mmCIF file of C-alpha atoms in Angstrom:
data_model
loop_
_atom_site.group_PDB
_atom_site.id
_atom_site.type_symbol
_atom_site.label_atom_id
_atom_site.label_comp_id
_atom_site.label_asym_id
_atom_site.label_seq_id
_atom_site.Cartn_x
_atom_site.Cartn_y
_atom_site.Cartn_z
ATOM 1 C CA MET A 2 53.182 -31.265 -39.286
ATOM 2 C CA SER A 3 56.236 -29.764 -37.280
ATOM 3 C CA GLY A 4 56.009 -25.259 -36.196
ATOM 4 C CA GLN A 5 57.326 -22.842 -37.832
ATOM 5 C CA THR A 6 60.557 -22.244 -36.298
ATOM 6 C CA PRO A 7 60.306 -18.919 -35.159
ATOM 7 C CA PRO A 8 62.485 -16.600 -36.555
ATOM 8 C CA THR A 9 64.588 -14.866 -33.454
ATOM 9 C CA HIS A 10 66.093 -18.756 -33.113
ATOM 10 C CA THR A 11 66.727 -19.186 -36.219
ATOM 11 C CA LEU A 12 68.462 -15.982 -36.241
ATOM 12 C CA LEU A 13 70.737 -17.262 -33.122
ATOM 13 C CA THR A 14 71.946 -20.521 -33.883
ATOM 14 C CA HIS A 15 73.895 -17.907 -36.339
ATOM 15 C CA GLU A 16 75.548 -16.260 -33.132
ATOM 16 C CA ALA A 17 78.325 -14.626 -35.398
ATOM 17 C CA LEU A 18 76.947 -13.342 -38.073
ATOM 18 C CA ILE A 19 74.297 -11.579 -35.625
ATOM 19 C CA MET A 20 77.043 -10.092 -34.112
ATOM 20 C CA PHE A 21 78.723 -9.028 -37.352
ATOM 21 C CA SER A 22 75.229 -7.852 -38.631
ATOM 22 C CA LEU A 23 74.207 -5.683 -35.742
ATOM 23 C CA GLU A 24 73.837 -1.896 -37.196
ATOM 24 C CA GLU A 25 72.397 -4.306 -40.433
ATOM 25 C CA LEU A 26 69.895 -5.160 -38.108
ATOM 26 C CA PRO A 27 65.783 -4.355 -38.289
ATOM 27 C CA THR A 28 65.233 -2.125 -34.769
ATOM 28 C CA VAL A 29 62.162 -4.521 -33.620
ATOM 29 C CA VAL A 30 64.063 -7.801 -34.188
ATOM 30 C CA PHE A 31 66.069 -6.463 -30.714
ATOM 31 C CA PRO A 32 64.449 -7.176 -27.834
ATOM 32 C CA ALA A 33 63.300 -10.922 -29.174
ATOM 33 C CA LEU A 34 66.480 -10.621 -29.829
ATOM 34 C CA PHE A 35 67.351 -10.764 -27.079
ATOM 35 C CA LYS A 36 65.120 -12.373 -24.600
ATOM 36 C CA GLU A 37 66.109 -15.346 -26.793
ATOM 37 C CA ALA A 38 70.208 -14.802 -26.264
ATOM 38 C CA PHE A 39 69.632 -13.540 -22.836
ATOM 39 C CA ALA A 40 67.597 -17.299 -21.876
ATOM 40 C CA GLY A 41 71.040 -18.646 -23.441
ATOM 41 C CA ARG A 42 73.428 -17.565 -21.922
ATOM 42 C CA GLN A 43 74.670 -15.650 -25.400
ATOM 43 C CA THR A 44 76.915 -14.461 -23.405
ATOM 44 C CA ASN A 45 79.146 -13.316 -26.085
ATOM 45 C CA LEU A 46 75.997 -11.861 -28.126
ATOM 46 C CA LEU A 47 74.362 -10.031 -25.018
ATOM 47 C CA LYS A 48 77.418 -8.181 -24.637
ATOM 48 C CA ALA A 49 77.532 -6.748 -28.225
ATOM 49 C CA MET A 50 74.012 -5.967 -28.675
ATOM 50 C CA VAL A 51 73.621 -4.063 -25.047
ATOM 51 C CA ALA A 52 76.484 -1.541 -26.421
ATOM 52 C CA ALA A 53 74.529 -1.563 -29.510
ATOM 53 C CA TRP A 54 71.149 -1.577 -28.028
ATOM 54 C CA PRO A 55 68.685 0.427 -30.407
ATOM 55 C CA PHE A 56 66.359 2.353 -27.963
ATOM 56 C CA PRO A 57 66.748 4.594 -24.702
ATOM 57 C CA CYS A 58 66.102 1.196 -22.348
ATOM 58 C CA LEU A 59 66.724 -1.404 -21.122
ATOM 59 C CA PRO A 60 65.092 -2.750 -19.119
ATOM 60 C CA VAL A 61 66.817 -5.867 -18.436
ATOM 61 C CA GLY A 62 66.226 -6.527 -14.462
ATOM 62 C CA SER A 63 62.032 -7.726 -15.578
ATOM 63 C CA LEU A 64 64.160 -10.965 -17.406
ATOM 64 C CA MET A 65 66.710 -11.851 -14.194
ATOM 65 C CA LYS A 66 64.259 -13.970 -12.278
ATOM 66 C CA LYS A 67 67.359 -15.548 -10.815
ATOM 67 C CA PRO A 68 70.673 -14.169 -10.760
ATOM 68 C CA ASN A 69 73.573 -15.515 -13.376
ATOM 69 C CA LEU A 70 77.044 -14.084 -12.465
ATOM 70 C CA GLU A 71 78.249 -14.986 -16.602
ATOM 71 C CA THR A 72 75.053 -13.431 -17.755
ATOM 72 C CA LEU A 73 75.879 -10.655 -15.502
ATOM 73 C CA GLN A 74 79.244 -10.119 -16.441
ATOM 74 C CA ALA A 75 78.021 -10.153 -20.473
ATOM 75 C CA LEU A 76 75.267 -7.083 -18.980
ATOM 76 C CA LEU A 77 78.136 -4.301 -17.414
ATOM 77 C CA ASP A 78 80.548 -5.602 -20.311
ATOM 78 C CA GLY A 79 78.640 -4.312 -22.568
ATOM 79 C CA ILE A 80 77.983 -0.959 -20.657
ATOM 80 C CA ASP A 81 82.084 -0.685 -20.581
ATOM 81 C CA MET A 82 81.889 -0.685 -24.221
ATOM 82 C CA ARG A 83 79.641 2.193 -24.746
ATOM 83 C CA LEU A 84 82.829 3.416 -22.524
ATOM 84 C CA THR A 85 85.280 3.216 -24.514
ATOM 85 C CA ARG A 86 86.194 5.922 -27.010
ATOM 86 C CA GLU A 87 86.702 3.753 -29.906
ATOM 87 C CA PHE A 88 83.478 2.301 -29.276
ATOM 88 C CA HIS A 89 80.710 4.099 -31.363
ATOM 89 C CA PRO A 90 77.827 2.340 -32.344
ATOM 90 C CA ARG A 91 76.013 4.378 -35.291
ATOM 91 C CA ARG A 92 72.500 3.708 -33.832
ATOM 92 C CA ALA A 93 72.853 3.147 -29.794
ATOM 93 C CA LYS A 94 70.680 5.137 -27.711
ATOM 94 C CA LEU A 95 70.961 3.272 -24.524
ATOM 95 C CA GLN A 96 70.756 5.950 -21.571
ATOM 96 C CA VAL A 97 68.973 3.993 -18.761
ATOM 97 C CA LEU A 98 69.638 0.492 -17.304
ATOM 98 C CA ASP A 99 66.364 -0.603 -16.153
ATOM 99 C CA MET A 100 68.344 -3.750 -12.934
ATOM 100 C CA ARG A 101 65.126 -3.547 -11.231
ATOM 101 C CA ASN A 102 63.254 -6.772 -10.879
ATOM 102 C CA MET A 103 59.680 -6.291 -11.164
ATOM 103 C CA TYR A 104 57.106 -6.049 -14.160
ATOM 104 C CA HIS A 105 57.755 -4.062 -17.928
ATOM 105 C CA ALA A 106 55.287 -4.137 -21.077
ATOM 106 C CA PHE A 107 58.123 -3.870 -22.661
ATOM 107 C CA TRP A 108 59.252 -6.770 -23.236
ATOM 108 C CA ASN A 109 55.676 -8.337 -24.036
ATOM 109 C CA ILE A 110 56.098 -6.723 -27.592
ATOM 110 C CA ARG A 111 55.516 -8.766 -31.032
ATOM 111 C CA ALA A 112 58.805 -8.840 -32.873
ATOM 112 C CA ASP A 113 56.321 -8.209 -35.816
ATOM 113 C CA ALA A 114 55.096 -4.961 -34.398
ATOM 114 C CA ASN A 115 56.370 -1.286 -35.637
ATOM 115 C CA ASP A 116 59.036 1.341 -33.693
ATOM 116 C CA SER A 117 56.672 3.728 -32.117
ATOM 117 C CA ASP A 118 55.244 0.628 -30.542
ATOM 118 C CA TYR A 119 58.578 -0.413 -28.575
ATOM 119 C CA LYS A 120 59.449 3.533 -27.783
ATOM 120 C CA SER A 121 55.664 4.128 -26.168
ATOM 121 C CA LYS A 122 56.492 1.485 -24.011
ATOM 122 C CA THR A 123 60.619 2.246 -22.807
ATOM 123 C CA LEU A 124 60.832 4.102 -19.917
ATOM 124 C CA ASP A 125 59.507 7.397 -19.866
ATOM 125 C CA GLU A 126 61.498 10.425 -19.951
ATOM 126 C CA LYS A 127 59.184 12.106 -17.133
ATOM 127 C CA GLN A 128 59.566 9.282 -14.205
ATOM 128 C CA LEU A 129 63.695 10.805 -15.002
ATOM 129 C CA VAL A 130 63.042 13.402 -14.712
ATOM 130 C CA LYS A 131 61.735 13.067 -11.124
ATOM 131 C CA VAL A 132 65.026 11.036 -9.529
ATOM 132 C CA LEU A 133 67.608 12.421 -11.131
ATOM 133 C CA PRO A 134 69.377 15.135 -11.621
ATOM 134 C CA ARG A 135 69.499 17.319 -15.217
ATOM 135 C CA TYR A 136 73.175 17.310 -15.591
ATOM 136 C CA ALA A 137 73.601 13.668 -14.735
ATOM 137 C CA ARG A 138 70.822 13.138 -17.490
ATOM 138 C CA ARG A 139 72.239 15.145 -20.485
ATOM 139 C CA GLN A 140 75.466 13.420 -20.281
ATOM 140 C CA ARG A 141 75.910 10.193 -18.308
ATOM 141 C CA LEU A 142 74.267 6.884 -19.167
ATOM 142 C CA LYS A 143 72.114 5.744 -15.652
ATOM 143 C CA VAL A 144 71.827 2.401 -13.653
ATOM 144 C CA ILE A 145 68.609 2.345 -11.584
ATOM 145 C CA VAL A 146 68.548 -0.213 -9.479
ATOM 146 C CA ASN A 147 66.387 -1.466 -6.160
ATOM 147 C CA LEU A 148 68.842 -2.539 -3.345
ATOM 148 C CA SER A 149 68.201 -5.686 -0.703
ATOM 149 C CA ILE A 150 71.633 -4.853 1.513
ATOM 150 C CA SER A 151 73.264 -7.766 4.163
ATOM 151 C CA SER A 152 76.200 -8.104 5.723
ATOM 152 C CA HIS A 153 76.649 -10.976 3.398
ATOM 153 C CA PHE A 154 76.609 -10.760 -0.777
ATOM 154 C CA ASN A 155 75.920 -13.641 -2.865
ATOM 155 C CA LYS A 156 78.203 -13.696 -6.090
ATOM 156 C CA SER A 157 76.322 -11.350 -8.337
ATOM 157 C CA LYS A 158 75.327 -8.508 -6.289
ATOM 158 C CA ALA A 159 78.903 -8.401 -5.029
ATOM 159 C CA TYR A 160 80.745 -8.702 -8.776
ATOM 160 C CA PHE A 161 78.313 -5.704 -9.344
ATOM 161 C CA LEU A 162 78.461 -3.220 -6.870
ATOM 162 C CA ASN A 163 82.364 -3.667 -6.810
ATOM 163 C CA TRP A 164 82.532 -3.159 -10.665
ATOM 164 C CA ALA A 165 79.761 0.029 -9.303
ATOM 165 C CA LYS A 166 82.961 1.861 -7.031
ATOM 166 C CA GLN A 167 84.715 1.449 -9.433
ATOM 167 C CA ARG A 168 82.686 3.368 -12.078
ATOM 168 C CA ILE A 169 81.309 5.870 -10.593
ATOM 169 C CA GLY A 170 82.418 9.243 -12.691
ATOM 170 C CA SER A 171 81.654 7.024 -15.484
ATOM 171 C CA LEU A 172 78.080 6.130 -14.789
ATOM 172 C CA TYR A 173 75.323 7.365 -12.926
ATOM 173 C CA PHE A 174 73.625 4.455 -10.493
ATOM 174 C CA CYS A 175 70.407 4.985 -8.755
ATOM 175 C CA CYS A 176 68.438 3.109 -6.263
ATOM 176 C CA ILE A 177 64.472 3.456 -5.946
ATOM 177 C CA LYS A 178 63.992 0.887 -3.004
ATOM 178 C CA MET A 179 66.457 -0.306 -0.556
ATOM 179 C CA LYS A 180 66.347 -2.728 1.951
ATOM 180 C CA ILE A 181 68.744 -3.268 4.753
ATOM 181 C CA TRP A 182 69.179 -6.192 6.511
ATOM 182 C CA ASP A 183 72.438 -5.557 9.675
ATOM 183 C CA PRO A 184 75.784 -4.339 6.921
ATOM 184 C CA PRO A 185 79.024 -3.281 8.647
ATOM 185 C CA ASP A 186 79.187 0.284 8.573
ATOM 186 C CA GLN A 187 81.685 0.018 6.038
ATOM 187 C CA VAL A 188 79.480 -1.216 3.265
ATOM 188 C CA ILE A 189 76.615 1.430 4.392
ATOM 189 C CA ARG A 190 79.044 3.589 3.507
ATOM 190 C CA ASP A 191 80.277 1.982 0.084
ATOM 191 C CA ILE A 192 76.960 1.532 -0.666
ATOM 192 C CA PHE A 193 75.548 5.498 -0.239
ATOM 193 C CA ASN A 194 79.459 6.697 -1.844
ATOM 194 C CA VAL A 195 77.792 4.852 -5.493
ATOM 195 C CA PHE A 196 74.314 6.038 -4.719
ATOM 196 C CA ASP A 197 72.872 9.500 -3.926
ATOM 197 C CA PRO A 198 70.519 8.885 -0.968
ATOM 198 C CA GLU A 199 68.240 11.529 -2.157
ATOM 199 C CA HIS A 200 66.753 8.757 -4.749
ATOM 200 C CA ILE A 201 65.806 6.438 -2.491
ATOM 201 C CA THR A 202 62.329 6.306 -2.649
ATOM 202 C CA GLU A 203 61.503 3.129 -0.774
ATOM 203 C CA LEU A 204 62.403 2.071 3.037
ATOM 204 C CA GLU A 205 62.990 -0.629 4.767
ATOM 205 C CA LEU A 206 65.576 -0.664 7.187
ATOM 206 C CA ASN A 207 65.537 -4.114 8.997
ATOM 207 C CA THR A 208 68.693 -3.913 11.945
ATOM 208 C CA ASP A 209 69.837 -5.036 15.310
ATOM 209 C CA TRP A 210 72.048 -1.871 15.327
ATOM 210 C CA THR A 211 71.758 -0.291 18.809
ATOM 211 C CA LEU A 212 69.903 3.483 18.936
ATOM 212 C CA LEU A 213 74.288 5.128 18.655
ATOM 213 C CA GLN A 214 74.403 3.468 14.981
ATOM 214 C CA LEU A 215 70.916 4.603 14.307
ATOM 215 C CA ALA A 216 71.997 8.183 15.384
ATOM 216 C CA HIS A 217 75.347 6.991 12.862
ATOM 217 C CA PHE A 218 73.174 6.632 9.695
ATOM 218 C CA ALA A 219 71.197 8.879 10.373
ATOM 219 C CA PRO A 220 72.403 11.599 7.885
ATOM 220 C CA TYR A 221 71.866 9.094 5.110
ATOM 221 C CA PHE A 222 68.751 9.306 6.576
ATOM 222 C CA GLY A 223 67.861 12.462 6.124
ATOM 223 C CA HIS A 224 69.853 13.411 2.748
ATOM 224 C CA MET A 225 67.041 10.448 0.405
ATOM 225 C CA LYS A 226 64.808 13.870 0.133
ATOM 226 C CA ASN A 227 62.177 11.846 -2.327
ATOM 227 C CA LEU A 228 61.542 9.073 0.588
ATOM 228 C CA GLN A 229 57.692 8.446 -0.062
ATOM 229 C CA LYS A 230 57.810 5.224 2.103
ATOM 230 C CA VAL A 231 59.608 4.200 5.288
ATOM 231 C CA PHE A 232 59.229 1.290 7.062
ATOM 232 C CA LEU A 233 61.809 0.763 10.224
ATOM 233 C CA ALA A 234 61.590 -2.056 12.099
ATOM 234 C CA PRO A 235 64.298 -3.114 14.485
ATOM 235 C CA LEU A 236 65.461 -6.997 14.683
ATOM 236 C CA HIS A 237 66.085 -6.481 18.592
ATOM 237 C CA LYS A 238 62.822 -4.862 20.457
ATOM 238 C CA ASN A 239 65.129 -3.544 23.207
ATOM 239 C CA THR A 240 67.019 -0.590 20.645
ATOM 240 C CA SER A 241 66.306 1.999 23.229
ATOM 241 C CA PRO A 242 68.648 0.927 26.260
ATOM 242 C CA ILE A 243 72.259 0.762 25.817
ATOM 243 C CA ILE A 244 75.280 -0.101 28.440
ATOM 244 C CA ASN A 245 77.265 2.952 29.292
ATOM 245 C CA ILE A 246 75.421 5.562 28.147
ATOM 246 C CA THR A 247 74.286 8.566 29.960
ATOM 247 C CA SER A 248 70.135 9.818 29.482
ATOM 248 C CA ALA A 249 72.151 12.893 27.936
ATOM 249 C CA THR A 250 73.840 10.926 25.279
ATOM 250 C CA GLU A 251 70.259 8.897 24.314
ATOM 251 C CA ALA A 252 68.028 12.434 24.306
ATOM 252 C CA LYS A 253 70.325 13.558 22.237
ATOM 253 C CA CYS A 254 70.842 10.093 19.463
ATOM 254 C CA VAL A 255 66.922 10.042 20.044
ATOM 255 C CA HIS A 256 66.608 13.470 18.818
ATOM 256 C CA LYS A 257 69.787 12.558 15.773
ATOM 257 C CA ILE A 258 67.138 10.397 14.916
ATOM 258 C CA ILE A 259 63.950 12.581 15.429
ATOM 259 C CA SER A 260 65.187 15.655 13.152
ATOM 260 C CA GLN A 261 65.507 13.961 10.009
ATOM 261 C CA PHE A 262 62.246 13.506 9.582
ATOM 262 C CA SER A 263 62.469 17.551 8.612
ATOM 263 C CA GLN A 264 64.495 16.665 5.717
ATOM 264 C CA PHE A 265 61.749 15.095 2.933
ATOM 265 C CA ASN A 266 59.796 16.521 0.951
ATOM 266 C CA CYS A 267 57.080 14.565 1.267
ATOM 267 C CA LEU A 268 56.743 11.516 3.249
ATOM 268 C CA PRO A 269 53.558 10.036 3.384
ATOM 269 C CA HIS A 270 53.642 6.238 4.099
ATOM 270 C CA ILE A 271 55.399 5.193 7.496
ATOM 271 C CA PHE A 272 55.362 1.211 9.267
ATOM 272 C CA MET A 273 57.121 1.194 12.754
ATOM 273 C CA LYS A 274 57.406 -2.616 13.969
ATOM 274 C CA HIS A 275 59.054 -2.709 17.623
ATOM 275 C CA VAL A 276 60.142 1.130 17.436
ATOM 276 C CA HIS A 277 60.459 1.372 21.598
ATOM 277 C CA PHE A 278 63.143 3.971 21.420
ATOM 278 C CA LEU A 279 60.252 6.576 20.203
ATOM 279 C CA ARG A 280 57.796 6.303 23.031
ATOM 280 C CA ASP A 281 56.945 9.501 23.689
ATOM 281 C CA TYR A 282 58.660 11.023 21.268
ATOM 282 C CA MET A 283 55.519 10.017 18.555
ATOM 283 C CA ASN A 284 54.633 13.590 19.226
ATOM 284 C CA GLN A 285 58.380 15.041 17.546
ATOM 285 C CA VAL A 286 58.842 12.122 14.696
ATOM 286 C CA LEU A 287 54.884 13.795 13.450
ATOM 287 C CA GLY A 288 55.928 16.884 14.239
ATOM 288 C CA CYS A 289 58.974 17.473 12.037
ATOM 289 C CA LEU A 290 56.774 15.831 8.669
ATOM 290 C CA MET A 291 56.359 18.605 5.422
ATOM 291 C CA THR A 292 52.752 16.954 5.038
ATOM 292 C CA PRO A 293 49.977 15.250 6.184
ATOM 293 C CA LEU A 294 51.008 10.597 6.081
ATOM 294 C CA GLU A 295 48.468 8.390 4.393
ATOM 295 C CA THR A 296 49.465 5.737 6.422
ATOM 296 C CA LEU A 297 51.171 4.947 9.576
ATOM 297 C CA SER A 298 51.087 1.812 10.709
ATOM 298 C CA ILE A 299 52.549 1.122 14.295
ATOM 299 C CA THR A 300 53.407 -2.531 15.570
ATOM 300 C CA GLN A 301 54.213 -4.011 18.685
ATOM 301 C CA CYS A 302 55.609 -0.835 19.694
ATOM 302 C CA LEU A 303 55.650 0.515 22.981
ATOM 303 C CA ILE A 304 53.845 4.110 22.932
ATOM 304 C CA SER A 305 53.248 6.014 26.068
ATOM 305 C CA GLN A 306 49.591 8.192 26.714
ATOM 306 C CA ARG A 307 51.341 11.108 26.373
ATOM 307 C CA ASP A 308 51.882 10.177 22.824
ATOM 308 C CA PHE A 309 48.090 9.163 22.114
ATOM 309 C CA ASP A 310 46.568 12.864 23.432
ATOM 310 C CA LEU A 311 48.710 13.904 20.557
ATOM 311 C CA PHE A 312 47.650 12.403 18.024
ATOM 312 C CA SER A 313 44.414 13.886 17.996
ATOM 313 C CA CYS A 314 45.776 17.364 17.375
ATOM 314 C CA SER A 315 48.563 16.426 14.844
ATOM 315 C CA GLN A 316 47.061 17.916 11.604
ATOM 316 C CA ASN A 317 49.980 15.357 10.129
ATOM 317 C CA LEU A 318 47.219 12.331 10.800
ATOM 318 C CA PHE A 319 44.197 14.398 9.846
ATOM 319 C CA LYS A 320 43.769 13.031 5.474
ATOM 320 C CA LEU A 321 45.196 9.073 6.884
ATOM 321 C CA LYS A 322 43.735 6.807 4.528
ATOM 322 C CA HIS A 323 45.152 3.161 6.745
ATOM 323 C CA LEU A 324 45.286 3.308 10.331
ATOM 324 C CA GLU A 325 47.022 0.098 11.665
ATOM 325 C CA ILE A 326 48.222 -0.005 15.539
ATOM 326 C CA ARG A 327 48.542 -3.920 16.227
ATOM 327 C CA GLY A 328 50.060 -5.973 18.933
ATOM 328 C CA MET A 329 49.783 -3.148 21.602
ATOM 329 C CA ILE A 330 48.394 -2.868 24.980
ATOM 330 C CA LEU A 331 46.041 -0.097 25.444
ATOM 331 C CA TYR A 332 43.247 -1.489 27.736
ATOM 332 C CA ALA A 333 44.830 0.900 30.613
ATOM 333 C CA LEU A 334 45.568 4.372 27.936
ATOM 334 C CA ASP A 335 42.636 6.855 27.353
ATOM 335 C CA LEU A 336 41.143 6.312 24.935
ATOM 336 C CA MET A 337 39.331 9.748 24.085
ATOM 337 C CA PRO A 338 42.164 10.864 21.822
ATOM 338 C CA LEU A 339 42.182 8.280 19.357
ATOM 339 C CA ARG A 340 38.831 8.988 19.314
ATOM 340 C CA GLY A 341 39.102 12.251 18.468
ATOM 341 C CA LEU A 342 41.411 11.362 15.404
ATOM 342 C CA LEU A 343 39.030 8.865 13.906
ATOM 343 C CA GLN A 344 36.428 11.459 14.074
ATOM 344 C CA LYS A 345 38.785 13.641 12.753
ATOM 345 C CA VAL A 346 39.734 10.958 9.659
ATOM 346 C CA ALA A 347 36.197 10.015 9.015
ATOM 347 C CA ASP A 348 35.972 11.413 4.893
ATOM 348 C CA THR A 349 40.157 10.036 4.736
ATOM 349 C CA LEU A 350 39.820 6.533 6.462
ATOM 350 C CA GLU A 351 39.720 3.946 4.225
ATOM 351 C CA ILE A 352 41.201 1.113 6.862
ATOM 352 C CA LEU A 353 41.905 0.743 10.021
ATOM 353 C CA ASP A 354 43.374 -1.387 11.335
ATOM 354 C CA PHE A 355 43.656 -2.203 15.042
ATOM 355 C CA GLN A 356 44.002 -6.179 15.264
ATOM 356 C CA TRP A 357 45.769 -8.444 18.421
ATOM 357 C CA CYS A 358 45.885 -4.668 20.751
ATOM 358 C CA ARG A 359 44.231 -5.125 24.452
ATOM 359 C CA MET A 360 41.648 -2.328 24.519
#
């Protein structure tokens, strides 16, 4: 005996009829129908459904495991339809297009669920309040993404970024997590013309920039006021030495970078790997922080006795939960200050890692 044909699959065989009657379809059918249309790459239907989406949030990123340019174009065309003055679907409620590739419970509710079940699974408005200014929440549809930026974009990412640049005044673009892999300066400028750095909560910086280039990036870094986690990992180990640069200029660059740490409202997690230019400056980095750290990870960095001496008296380390010092030569250093720090964080420390340290 053959299984019963799923109702949404039956509907999809009549795409033209569905598009004509979207306004009459029960709201609870939309998510399952959208998933089927997305999997089948029925671009015309996707475009129409985005434009008429009856929920505050469309977490489409969790369906975009592999980028597909035609599907992406259909989604963005649906957003464009909403921007036209001639198009006013009666039930359209979309406020947030969430393009982050992450799990979202919204898609797991059955098609026979109640309206209230869907409302409880859409993006929590309180989360939006934390990252978006009031005028943006009130006026413009939000597009939320995580970005990995490099010197080469695939076709889908290049298309999206070009589309976004042309709609800066019509939509509000918000990047939550950003990874930077050595892009040209112009790409950096273009990205931050679209995405306000203030909304970035996680930054991963993997570049072979010189100290001068890092200093040029520093103002963008400082504008990430809501940063919660930063991972600094230059691709080349020798970031500090620069040919044809005076020591005064080098020091000025370092101080410009360090001063940005005072701009963060609350930065609890810092990860550094191969960041040699901060040797002898760790006390200044820690002193700039507005709130105590929960995580400090230092891997294969040059560290001085002066840095170690200040660990035991830096109040921004006294609430550490995770301390990681890995791949560093410590046998020539006096480790008593480190012992003093460990005594002070005994009540809070949960993870202690000293792998590959010569002590």
